[in-house]
Coordinates of C-alpha atoms and ligand atoms in Angstrom, one line a residue:
M1 CA 54.1 -159.2 26.0
S2 CA 52.0 -160.7 22.8
T3 CA 50.1 -158.0 21.5
Y4 CA 47.0 -160.0 21.6
D5 CA 45.4 -163.1 23.3
V6 CA 44.5 -165.0 19.9
I7 CA 45.3 -164.4 16.4
V8 CA 42.9 -166.5 14.5
I9 CA 44.0 -166.6 10.4
G10 CA 41.1 -167.5 8.6
T11 CA 37.8 -166.2 8.6
G12 CA 34.6 -168.7 7.2
A13 CA 33.1 -171.3 9.1
G14 CA 35.3 -172.4 11.2
G15 CA 37.9 -169.2 11.4
G16 CA 34.5 -166.9 11.9
T17 CA 32.3 -168.8 14.0
L18 CA 34.8 -169.1 16.4
A19 CA 35.8 -164.9 16.0
R20 CA 31.9 -165.4 17.2
R21 CA 32.4 -167.6 20.9
L22 CA 35.2 -165.5 21.9
A23 CA 34.4 -161.5 21.1
P24 CA 32.1 -161.1 23.6
S25 CA 35.3 -162.3 26.2
G26 CA 37.3 -158.9 25.7
K27 CA 40.6 -160.7 25.5
R28 CA 42.2 -159.1 21.9
V29 CA 41.8 -160.7 19.4
L30 CA 43.6 -160.2 15.5
L31 CA 41.5 -162.3 12.5
L32 CA 44.1 -162.2 9.6
E33 CA 42.3 -163.0 6.6
R34 CA 43.8 -163.0 3.0
G35 CA 40.6 -161.0 0.8
D36 CA 38.7 -158.4 1.1
W37 CA 34.8 -157.8 1.8
L38 CA 32.8 -159.2 -0.5
P39 CA 31.2 -156.8 -2.0
R40 CA 27.3 -156.1 -1.8
E41 CA 26.4 -155.4 -5.7
P42 CA 23.4 -156.4 -8.0
A43 CA 26.5 -159.5 -9.4
N44 CA 26.1 -160.8 -6.3
W45 CA 22.5 -162.2 -7.7
S46 CA 23.2 -162.8 -11.5
A47 CA 23.9 -166.3 -12.7
R48 CA 26.1 -164.7 -15.8
D49 CA 28.2 -162.9 -13.5
V50 CA 28.2 -165.6 -11.2
F51 CA 28.7 -168.6 -13.4
I52 CA 30.3 -167.7 -16.0
D53 CA 32.6 -164.8 -15.4
N54 CA 33.3 -166.6 -11.8
R55 CA 33.2 -162.8 -10.4
Y56 CA 33.9 -164.0 -6.9
V57 CA 36.0 -166.6 -7.2
S58 CA 39.6 -165.9 -5.7
P59 CA 42.1 -166.2 -8.7
D60 CA 44.7 -168.9 -7.5
T61 CA 46.3 -171.6 -9.0
W62 CA 47.2 -174.7 -7.6
F63 CA 49.1 -178.0 -9.3
D64 CA 48.0 -181.2 -9.8
A65 CA 50.1 -184.3 -9.0
E66 CA 51.2 -184.2 -12.4
G67 CA 51.9 -180.3 -12.4
K68 CA 49.6 -178.8 -13.9
P69 CA 48.4 -175.6 -13.1
F70 CA 44.7 -175.2 -12.4
Q71 CA 42.1 -172.6 -11.2
P72 CA 40.3 -173.7 -7.8
Q73 CA 37.0 -173.1 -7.1
V74 CA 38.1 -170.8 -4.4
H75 CA 36.7 -167.5 -2.1
Y76 CA 39.0 -165.5 -0.3
H77 CA 36.5 -163.3 1.2
V78 CA 35.4 -162.2 5.1
G79 CA 33.2 -165.3 6.1
G80 CA 35.3 -167.2 2.8
A81 CA 33.9 -170.2 1.3
T82 CA 30.4 -169.2 3.1
K83 CA 29.7 -166.9 1.5
M84 CA 29.1 -168.3 -1.9
Y85 CA 27.3 -171.4 0.4
G86 CA 23.8 -173.5 0.1
A87 CA 23.7 -173.7 3.5
A88 CA 22.3 -176.5 4.0
L89 CA 23.3 -177.7 7.3
Y90 CA 23.6 -180.9 8.4
R91 CA 24.3 -182.8 10.9
L92 CA 26.8 -185.4 10.9
R93 CA 25.2 -189.2 11.3
E94 CA 26.2 -190.3 15.1
E95 CA 27.4 -193.3 13.4
D96 CA 29.7 -191.9 10.9
F97 CA 32.0 -190.6 14.1
R98 CA 32.4 -194.6 14.8
E99 CA 34.3 -196.1 11.5
L100 CA 31.6 -197.3 9.4
R101 CA 33.1 -200.0 6.8
H102 CA 33.0 -199.0 3.2
H103 CA 32.9 -200.6 -0.7
D104 CA 36.1 -199.6 -0.5
G105 CA 37.6 -199.7 3.0
I106 CA 37.2 -198.1 6.1
S107 CA 35.8 -194.5 7.3
P108 CA 37.6 -195.1 10.6
A109 CA 36.3 -193.4 13.8
W110 CA 37.0 -190.2 15.5
P111 CA 38.3 -189.7 19.0
I112 CA 34.8 -187.7 20.0
G113 CA 32.2 -189.3 19.8
Y114 CA 29.0 -187.4 18.3
D115 CA 27.4 -187.0 22.3
D116 CA 30.9 -184.6 22.9
L117 CA 29.4 -182.6 19.5
E118 CA 26.0 -182.8 20.3
P119 CA 26.2 -180.1 23.4
F120 CA 28.0 -178.0 19.8
Y121 CA 25.6 -179.0 17.5
T122 CA 22.4 -177.2 19.3
E123 CA 24.6 -174.0 19.2
A124 CA 25.7 -173.9 16.1
E125 CA 21.8 -174.7 15.4
R126 CA 21.2 -171.4 16.7
V127 CA 24.2 -169.3 15.6
Y128 CA 23.4 -169.7 12.3
Q129 CA 20.3 -169.7 12.9
V130 CA 19.0 -173.4 10.9
H131 CA 15.5 -173.9 9.8
G132 CA 14.4 -177.3 9.7
A133 CA 12.2 -180.2 11.3
R134 CA 12.6 -183.1 13.4
G135 CA 11.6 -187.1 13.4
E136 CA 11.8 -187.1 9.2
D137 CA 14.8 -188.5 8.6
P138 CA 15.6 -192.1 9.8
T139 CA 19.6 -191.2 10.1
E140 CA 19.6 -187.9 12.1
P141 CA 21.6 -188.3 15.5
P142 CA 19.4 -187.8 18.2
A143 CA 19.3 -183.5 19.3
S144 CA 18.9 -181.7 22.7
A145 CA 16.8 -179.1 21.0
P146 CA 14.5 -178.6 18.8
Y147 CA 15.6 -176.0 15.4
P148 CA 15.3 -173.1 16.7
F149 CA 13.5 -172.6 13.4
P150 CA 10.8 -173.7 11.3
A151 CA 11.6 -176.2 8.0
V152 CA 11.7 -174.0 4.6
S153 CA 8.7 -175.2 3.6
H154 CA 8.8 -177.1 0.4
E155 CA 7.3 -174.7 -3.4
P156 CA 4.5 -176.7 -5.2
R157 CA 6.4 -179.1 -7.0
I158 CA 9.1 -180.4 -4.3
Q159 CA 6.0 -180.9 -2.5
Q160 CA 5.3 -183.0 -4.9
L161 CA 8.4 -184.7 -5.1
A162 CA 8.0 -185.4 -1.5
D163 CA 5.0 -186.8 -1.7
D164 CA 6.3 -189.3 -4.7
L165 CA 8.9 -190.4 -2.6
A166 CA 6.9 -191.2 0.4
A167 CA 4.0 -192.8 -1.7
A168 CA 7.4 -194.9 -3.3
G169 CA 8.6 -196.0 0.4
H170 CA 10.5 -193.8 0.8
H171 CA 11.9 -191.0 4.0
P172 CA 12.2 -187.2 2.1
F173 CA 13.1 -184.8 5.0
H174 CA 13.1 -181.1 4.6
A175 CA 16.5 -180.5 4.3
P176 CA 18.2 -177.8 7.3
C177 CA 18.3 -174.5 5.7
G178 CA 20.5 -171.5 6.8
V179 CA 18.7 -168.9 5.9
M180 CA 16.8 -165.6 7.7
L181 CA 13.1 -167.0 6.3
D182 CA 9.8 -166.0 8.1
E183 CA 7.8 -166.8 6.3
S184 CA 4.9 -166.5 8.5
N185 CA 5.7 -162.5 8.2
M186 CA 7.4 -161.6 4.4
P187 CA 7.0 -158.0 4.7
Y188 CA 9.9 -158.4 7.5
S189 CA 11.5 -161.6 6.5
R190 CA 14.9 -160.3 5.7
C191 CA 15.8 -163.2 3.3
V192 CA 13.1 -163.0 0.4
R193 CA 13.6 -166.2 -0.8
C194 CA 15.5 -165.9 -4.3
G195 CA 16.7 -167.9 -6.9
S196 CA 19.9 -167.4 -6.5
C197 CA 21.4 -169.1 -3.0
D198 CA 23.6 -171.4 -3.5
G199 CA 26.8 -171.0 -5.2
F200 CA 26.0 -167.2 -5.0
P201 CA 26.6 -164.3 -2.1
C202 CA 23.7 -163.1 -0.9
V203 CA 23.2 -159.4 -1.2
V204 CA 20.6 -158.9 1.6
H205 CA 23.3 -160.9 4.1
A206 CA 20.0 -163.1 4.4
K207 CA 21.8 -166.2 4.8
S208 CA 23.3 -167.3 7.4
D209 CA 27.1 -167.2 6.1
A210 CA 30.6 -167.1 8.3
E211 CA 31.1 -163.0 7.4
V212 CA 26.9 -161.5 8.8
L213 CA 26.8 -164.3 11.4
G214 CA 30.6 -164.6 13.3
V215 CA 32.6 -162.2 11.8
R216 CA 30.0 -158.9 12.0
P217 CA 28.9 -159.8 15.1
A218 CA 32.4 -160.4 16.8
L219 CA 33.7 -157.3 15.0
E220 CA 29.9 -155.7 17.4
H221 CA 33.4 -156.0 20.2
A222 CA 36.1 -153.8 21.0
N223 CA 38.6 -156.7 21.6
V224 CA 38.5 -157.9 17.9
T225 CA 40.6 -156.1 15.4
L226 CA 39.8 -157.8 11.4
E227 CA 42.9 -157.1 9.2
T228 CA 42.0 -157.6 5.1
N229 CA 44.0 -158.4 2.6
A230 CA 46.5 -160.4 5.0
E231 CA 47.3 -163.5 4.1
G232 CA 49.5 -165.3 6.3
V233 CA 52.6 -167.2 5.2
R234 CA 54.5 -168.7 7.8
L235 CA 54.5 -169.6 11.6
E236 CA 57.9 -168.1 12.9
T237 CA 59.0 -170.7 16.5
D238 CA 61.2 -170.8 19.0
A239 CA 64.0 -172.4 18.8
A240 CA 63.1 -175.7 20.4
G241 CA 59.8 -175.3 17.1
S242 CA 56.8 -175.0 21.3
T243 CA 55.2 -172.6 20.9
V244 CA 54.4 -169.8 17.6
T245 CA 56.1 -166.4 18.5
G246 CA 55.0 -165.0 15.5
V247 CA 52.3 -165.0 12.2
V248 CA 54.3 -162.9 9.3
V249 CA 51.0 -161.5 7.0
R250 CA 51.8 -160.5 3.1
R251 CA 49.6 -157.5 2.4
G252 CA 47.9 -157.2 0.0
G253 CA 49.1 -156.3 -3.5
N254 CA 52.5 -154.4 -3.0
G255 CA 53.8 -158.1 -1.2
T256 CA 55.5 -156.5 2.1
T257 CA 55.6 -158.4 5.3
E258 CA 55.0 -157.8 8.8
T259 CA 55.0 -159.9 12.0
Y260 CA 52.3 -160.6 14.3
T261 CA 51.9 -161.9 18.2
G262 CA 49.8 -163.8 20.1
D263 CA 50.0 -165.6 22.6
I264 CA 46.7 -168.6 21.1
V265 CA 47.8 -169.0 17.2
V266 CA 44.7 -170.5 14.7
V267 CA 44.3 -171.8 12.0
S268 CA 41.8 -172.0 9.7
C269 CA 41.9 -171.2 6.1
G270 CA 40.6 -174.0 5.1
A271 CA 41.9 -177.8 4.6
A272 CA 44.1 -176.9 1.9
N273 CA 45.1 -173.6 2.7
S274 CA 46.2 -175.0 6.4
A275 CA 48.0 -177.3 4.7
R276 CA 50.2 -175.6 2.8
L277 CA 50.7 -172.7 5.5
L278 CA 52.9 -175.3 7.9
L279 CA 54.1 -176.7 4.9
A280 CA 55.4 -173.6 4.2
S281 CA 56.8 -173.4 7.8
A282 CA 58.8 -175.4 8.0
S283 CA 61.9 -174.6 10.1
D284 CA 65.5 -176.8 12.4
A285 CA 63.2 -178.1 14.3
H286 CA 60.2 -179.1 12.2
P287 CA 61.8 -179.7 9.2
A288 CA 59.1 -182.2 8.2
G289 CA 56.9 -179.0 8.7
L290 CA 55.6 -177.0 11.5
A291 CA 54.0 -179.8 14.0
N292 CA 54.5 -182.5 11.2
G293 CA 56.8 -185.0 13.3
S294 CA 53.4 -187.6 12.1
D295 CA 54.1 -186.4 8.2
Q296 CA 50.1 -186.3 8.3
V297 CA 50.0 -182.5 7.8
G298 CA 48.6 -182.0 4.2
R299 CA 47.4 -186.2 4.2
N300 CA 43.9 -187.9 3.7
Y301 CA 42.3 -185.0 1.6
M302 CA 39.0 -185.2 1.3
F303 CA 35.7 -183.4 -0.9
H304 CA 33.3 -186.0 -1.3
N305 CA 32.7 -187.8 -4.0
S306 CA 29.6 -184.8 -5.5
Q307 CA 27.8 -185.6 -8.6
A308 CA 25.3 -182.7 -9.1
V309 CA 22.8 -184.1 -11.6
L310 CA 19.5 -182.1 -13.5
A311 CA 16.3 -185.1 -14.4
L312 CA 13.4 -183.1 -16.7
S313 CA 10.7 -183.0 -14.9
K314 CA 6.9 -183.8 -16.9
D315 CA 5.7 -180.8 -15.6
E316 CA 6.9 -177.2 -15.2
N317 CA 9.6 -176.9 -12.7
P318 CA 8.7 -173.5 -11.5
T319 CA 10.5 -174.0 -8.3
V320 CA 12.4 -170.8 -7.0
F321 CA 14.2 -172.4 -3.1
Q322 CA 14.7 -175.6 -4.9
K323 CA 17.5 -176.4 -2.0
T324 CA 14.5 -177.8 0.6
L325 CA 14.7 -181.7 1.2
G326 CA 16.7 -184.3 1.1
V327 CA 16.9 -188.4 1.0
N328 CA 19.4 -190.7 3.5
D329 CA 17.3 -193.5 2.7
F330 CA 21.1 -194.8 0.8
Y331 CA 23.5 -193.4 3.5
F332 CA 24.1 -196.6 4.9
G333 CA 22.7 -199.1 2.0
D334 CA 19.3 -200.7 1.4
D335 CA 18.5 -204.5 0.8
E336 CA 21.7 -204.7 -2.6
A337 CA 24.2 -202.9 -0.9
D338 CA 26.2 -204.0 2.2
Y339 CA 27.8 -200.1 3.0
P340 CA 26.5 -196.9 2.9
L341 CA 26.3 -195.2 -0.6
G342 CA 25.3 -191.9 0.5
N343 CA 22.6 -188.6 0.4
I344 CA 20.0 -187.2 -2.2
Q345 CA 19.4 -183.0 -1.5
M346 CA 18.7 -180.8 -4.3
V347 CA 20.7 -178.3 -5.6
G348 CA 19.8 -174.4 -6.2
K349 CA 17.8 -174.2 -9.5
S350 CA 19.8 -174.6 -12.7
V351 CA 19.2 -171.8 -14.7
A352 CA 20.1 -171.4 -18.9
D353 CA 22.9 -169.4 -18.2
M354 CA 24.7 -171.3 -15.7
Y355 CA 24.5 -174.3 -18.2
R356 CA 26.5 -171.5 -20.8
G357 CA 28.7 -170.9 -17.7
E358 CA 29.6 -174.5 -16.5
K359 CA 30.0 -175.7 -20.0
P360 CA 30.8 -172.9 -22.4
L361 CA 32.7 -174.3 -25.2
Q362 CA 29.6 -176.9 -26.2
T363 CA 27.2 -174.4 -25.2
R364 CA 28.5 -172.0 -27.5
L365 CA 26.6 -172.8 -30.8
A366 CA 23.3 -173.6 -28.2
P367 CA 20.1 -172.0 -29.3
Q368 CA 19.3 -169.9 -25.8
H369 CA 15.9 -171.3 -26.3
S370 CA 16.7 -175.0 -26.3
L371 CA 18.7 -174.3 -22.8
E372 CA 15.7 -172.3 -21.9
E373 CA 13.8 -174.9 -21.7
I374 CA 15.7 -177.2 -20.0
A375 CA 16.2 -175.2 -17.6
R376 CA 12.1 -174.7 -17.7
H377 CA 11.6 -178.3 -16.5
A378 CA 14.7 -179.2 -14.8
I379 CA 15.0 -180.4 -11.0
D380 CA 18.0 -180.3 -9.5
F381 CA 19.4 -183.0 -7.3
W382 CA 23.4 -183.2 -5.6
L383 CA 24.1 -186.9 -4.9
S384 CA 27.2 -186.4 -2.0
T385 CA 28.6 -190.2 -1.5
E386 CA 32.1 -190.2 1.8
D387 CA 35.5 -190.5 -0.4
L388 CA 38.3 -192.4 2.2
P389 CA 40.3 -190.4 3.9
V390 CA 43.8 -191.6 1.9
A391 CA 47.4 -191.0 3.4
D392 CA 48.7 -190.6 -0.3
N393 CA 45.1 -188.2 -1.2
R394 CA 47.4 -184.9 -0.3
V395 CA 48.6 -181.6 -0.2
T396 CA 52.3 -181.0 -0.9
L397 CA 53.9 -177.8 -2.3
N398 CA 56.0 -177.8 -5.2
A399 CA 59.0 -175.3 -5.8
G400 CA 57.3 -171.7 -5.9
G401 CA 56.1 -172.4 -2.3
Q402 CA 51.4 -173.3 -4.4
I403 CA 49.7 -175.1 -3.3
R404 CA 49.9 -179.2 -5.5
L405 CA 47.1 -181.3 -4.8
S406 CA 47.2 -185.3 -5.4
Y407 CA 43.6 -186.9 -5.1
T408 CA 42.2 -190.4 -6.7
P409 CA 39.1 -191.5 -5.8
T410 CA 37.5 -193.8 -3.6
N411 CA 34.6 -195.2 -3.7
D412 CA 32.9 -195.1 -7.4
V413 CA 31.2 -197.9 -6.8
P414 CA 28.4 -196.8 -3.9
K415 CA 28.9 -193.8 -6.4
Q416 CA 27.0 -195.6 -9.5
Q417 CA 24.9 -197.2 -8.0
L418 CA 23.5 -193.3 -5.9
Y419 CA 23.1 -192.4 -9.5
H420 CA 21.3 -195.4 -10.1
R421 CA 19.4 -195.9 -7.0
L422 CA 17.6 -192.1 -7.7
K423 CA 17.6 -192.6 -11.8
G424 CA 15.5 -196.7 -11.0
L425 CA 12.9 -193.3 -9.1
L426 CA 12.3 -191.5 -11.2
A427 CA 9.4 -193.0 -13.2
H428 CA 7.1 -192.4 -9.0
L429 CA 8.3 -189.0 -9.2
G430 CA 6.7 -187.2 -12.5
M431 CA 10.3 -186.8 -14.4
D432 CA 11.4 -188.5 -17.3
Q433 CA 13.0 -191.6 -16.6
R434 CA 15.8 -191.6 -19.4
H435 CA 17.2 -189.1 -18.5
L436 CA 19.1 -188.2 -15.6
V437 CA 22.4 -186.6 -16.9
P438 CA 24.8 -185.2 -14.9
R439 CA 24.3 -181.0 -14.9
H440 CA 27.7 -181.3 -16.0
T441 CA 26.4 -182.2 -19.5
Y442 CA 25.2 -178.9 -19.4
L443 CA 28.9 -178.0 -17.6
K444 CA 31.6 -181.8 -16.8
N445 CA 31.2 -185.0 -15.8
E446 CA 32.6 -185.1 -12.5
I447 CA 32.2 -182.2 -9.8
P448 CA 36.7 -181.6 -10.9
L449 CA 39.1 -181.6 -8.6
A450 CA 38.6 -177.9 -8.7
G451 CA 36.1 -178.4 -7.1
V452 CA 36.8 -178.3 -3.3
A453 CA 33.7 -176.7 -2.1
H454 CA 33.7 -179.4 1.0
Q455 CA 37.5 -179.4 1.7
A456 CA 38.2 -181.4 4.2
G457 CA 41.5 -183.4 6.4
T458 CA 44.5 -182.3 5.9
C459 CA 45.4 -182.0 9.3
R460 CA 43.7 -184.5 11.1
F461 CA 42.4 -184.9 14.8
G462 CA 43.4 -187.9 17.3
S463 CA 45.1 -189.2 20.8
D464 CA 48.0 -190.7 18.7
P465 CA 50.6 -187.8 17.6
A466 CA 52.0 -190.6 15.9
T467 CA 48.9 -190.4 13.6
S468 CA 47.0 -187.1 13.6
V469 CA 47.8 -183.3 14.2
L470 CA 46.0 -182.5 16.8
D471 CA 45.0 -182.9 19.5
T472 CA 41.1 -183.3 21.0
D473 CA 41.0 -180.4 21.8
C474 CA 42.2 -179.4 18.1
R475 CA 45.7 -178.8 19.6
A476 CA 48.7 -179.6 17.7
H477 CA 50.3 -182.4 19.2
E478 CA 54.0 -180.1 18.9
V479 CA 53.0 -177.1 19.1
D480 CA 52.0 -175.6 22.8
N481 CA 49.8 -173.2 21.0
L482 CA 49.0 -173.5 18.2
Y483 CA 45.9 -174.8 16.7
V484 CA 43.0 -175.8 13.8
V485 CA 39.4 -175.6 13.5
D486 CA 38.8 -175.5 9.9
T487 CA 37.7 -178.9 8.0
S488 CA 41.2 -179.8 7.9
F489 CA 40.9 -181.7 11.0
F490 CA 38.1 -184.1 10.1
P491 CA 39.7 -187.7 10.7
S492 CA 36.0 -188.6 8.0
I493 CA 33.5 -186.7 6.1
G494 CA 30.6 -188.0 5.7
A495 CA 27.8 -187.7 3.3
V496 CA 26.2 -184.8 4.7
N497 CA 28.0 -181.1 4.1
P498 CA 30.3 -180.0 6.4
A499 CA 30.2 -177.2 7.6
L500 CA 28.0 -177.0 10.7
T501 CA 30.4 -179.2 11.4
A502 CA 32.7 -177.0 10.9
M503 CA 31.1 -174.3 12.9
A504 CA 30.2 -176.3 15.6
N505 CA 34.0 -178.1 16.5
S506 CA 34.6 -174.6 16.5
L507 CA 32.1 -173.6 19.4
R508 CA 34.1 -176.5 21.7
V509 CA 37.7 -175.3 20.7
G510 CA 36.4 -171.7 21.8
D511 CA 35.1 -173.0 25.0
H512 CA 38.6 -174.4 25.5
L513 CA 40.4 -171.7 24.8
L514 CA 38.7 -169.5 26.6
E515 CA 39.1 -171.9 29.7
R516 CA 42.4 -172.0 28.8
L517 CA 43.2 -168.1 28.7
R518 CA 41.2 -167.4 32.0
Ligands
FAD601 C1 29.5 -173.4 -3.8 C2 29.4 -173.5 -2.1 C3 28.7 -174.1 -2.1 C4 28.6 -175.1 -0.7 N1 27.5 -175.2 0.0 C5 27.4 -175.5 1.1 C6 26.8 -176.2 1.8 O1 25.7 -176.0 1.6 N2 26.3 -176.8 3.3 C7 27.4 -177.5 3.6 O2 27.7 -177.1 5.2 N3 29.2 -176.5 3.0 C8 29.2 -176.6 1.9 N4 30.0 -175.8 0.7 C9 31.2 -176.4 1.8 C10 31.1 -175.5 2.7 O3 31.3 -173.3 2.5 C11 33.0 -175.2 4.0 O4 31.8 -176.4 4.0 C12 33.5 -174.1 4.6 O5 33.6 -172.8 4.3 C13 34.4 -174.5 5.2 O6 34.9 -174.0 6.5 P1 36.5 -173.6 7.2 O7 36.1 -172.7 7.7 O8 36.9 -175.0 6.6 O9 36.8 -172.6 5.8 P2 36.1 -171.7 4.6 O10 35.5 -171.3 4.9 O11 36.6 -171.7 3.3 O12 37.6 -170.7 5.6 C14 38.6 -169.9 5.0 C15 39.6 -169.2 5.2 O13 40.5 -168.4 5.6 C16 40.8 -167.5 4.7 N5 42.3 -167.9 4.4 C17 43.0 -169.3 2.9 N6 44.0 -168.7 3.1 C18 44.8 -167.7 3.7 C19 46.1 -167.0 4.7 N7 47.2 -167.9 3.9 N8 45.3 -166.5 5.6 C20 44.7 -165.9 5.8 N9 43.2 -165.5 5.3 C21 43.5 -167.3 4.9 C22 40.5 -167.7 3.6 O14 39.8 -166.2 2.2 C23 38.5 -168.3 3.4 O15 38.1 -167.1 4.4 C24 29.5 -174.8 0.1 C25 30.7 -174.5 -0.7 C26 30.7 -173.8 -1.7 C27 32.1 -173.0 -2.6
SF4_602 S1 17.0 -167.8 -0.6 FE1 17.1 -165.9 0.8 S2 19.6 -166.5 1.4 FE2 19.5 -166.7 -0.4 S3 20.2 -165.8 -1.3 FE3 18.1 -165.5 -1.8 S4 17.4 -163.6 0.3 FE4 19.5 -164.6 0.7

């Protein structure tokens, strides 16, 4: 008999949410997390520690297609990438579930429709305490319930931006935010509405991350066990290869391994690491990697065509919590582009220390006051254009079993067009119309390969085992008791942030597992 009913490998948006769903059932659930608890300490909110010293970026080395090593911006902690995320918790658009024609090709249909996921989106918004306002964004999909919490209010400069956008004929909306903010009762609000949210851990645990709202509530149940510093390195199967019989785990530091047994094994290590674990579990029954008879494991890696850009407001921008506004008027294109361009939203307010961290060589000699002047006037936007699933954009393993990431961008034209749409608006928005620079002028020109925050797509789900890794329940076609619930399962990524979709899908798969275990 297995020691556990379910073993979940990875505790981020996918795994942490699944754990919470399974916990009240009384089933024996083991959570395996390669990282540790992220320490709560003053440095959580220090831009210098977080952005210059990369204090919470986990040591790991990946390689690009040419074999050049780089350090991915990964966060191996209980809660995974959600410990650092901006908590913009969007639903995909209804159309994202259907085939969509893009500038560079087709974004494929999902094997389930928006309607299938809708109840779980509603549930995920409740679990992750999302604040928002329905009815403002013309592209928003139908919802069976209002947001559980009111929208986070705009600060005056962002309210001005919303008013100016509306006056220019656009439809700015209050961005959906996962922060435990009670603006009607600030003395009792857990969130203090600080300027260190997007990209920082929350020291007061008021961000709706997968540690605080997934793993910790799950651990209140005695039937749930968490092992930290426990990296899943290989899945063993029976001789036929149809059942996972053991999860081999490397314990932190000393390199010793242990093997755990569970009736059901759920992989949720993040898109690149989940592919790595399956590929590393090749055997006689699965010579190309576990569950990889379709040769799809690791392929179709996506991570959004993202641009963090900085405009200079003519007036100072004293905003503290900036991530309250979004614009989807270009999401599906416009009069001049009959293909999708993407989403515009705010990103956390930049401060001078970030610029030094983001482009240390170029800014090292710059006098601090000029960076501070820029920061005082900066309004920071995040533009996301969908990148398409491409078979050759993929994770493979090098001879040492490390991740090798090959990636050629798609949809560069709509990405540039989205940038120019925003730039064309600046004159109406009280901003210097000449100055919309990549924040990476102070950092780097693109979100580089190492910026893996929105990674997805390496184990896509589908109804055809020849072209997908997982079935519509996110169970491996070839292995009866193996599931994957992180963003790997995405057949396409849309142009809004991915976490809420992973959370909603985990609740959906969780219900399937509870039914199966009954
Ligand atoms: C700075 C930043 C900002 C972001 N902002 C947003 C946002 O505003 N909105 C949004 O929707 N998304 C945002 N994201 C993306 C979002 O966090 C991810 O899409 C989401 O967390 C993905 O969930 P996941 O379960 O696929 O992976 P993760 O959350 O990364 O979880 C994977 C987990 O698996 C663990 N793990 C990896 N390998 C192993 C192994 N072999 N054995 C055991 N454990 C393992 C990792 O340590 C980690 O805990 C942001 C991400 C970052 C980094
Ligand atoms: S804004 Fe709120 S949730 Fe975000 S880091 Fe600050 S206190 Fe935490």
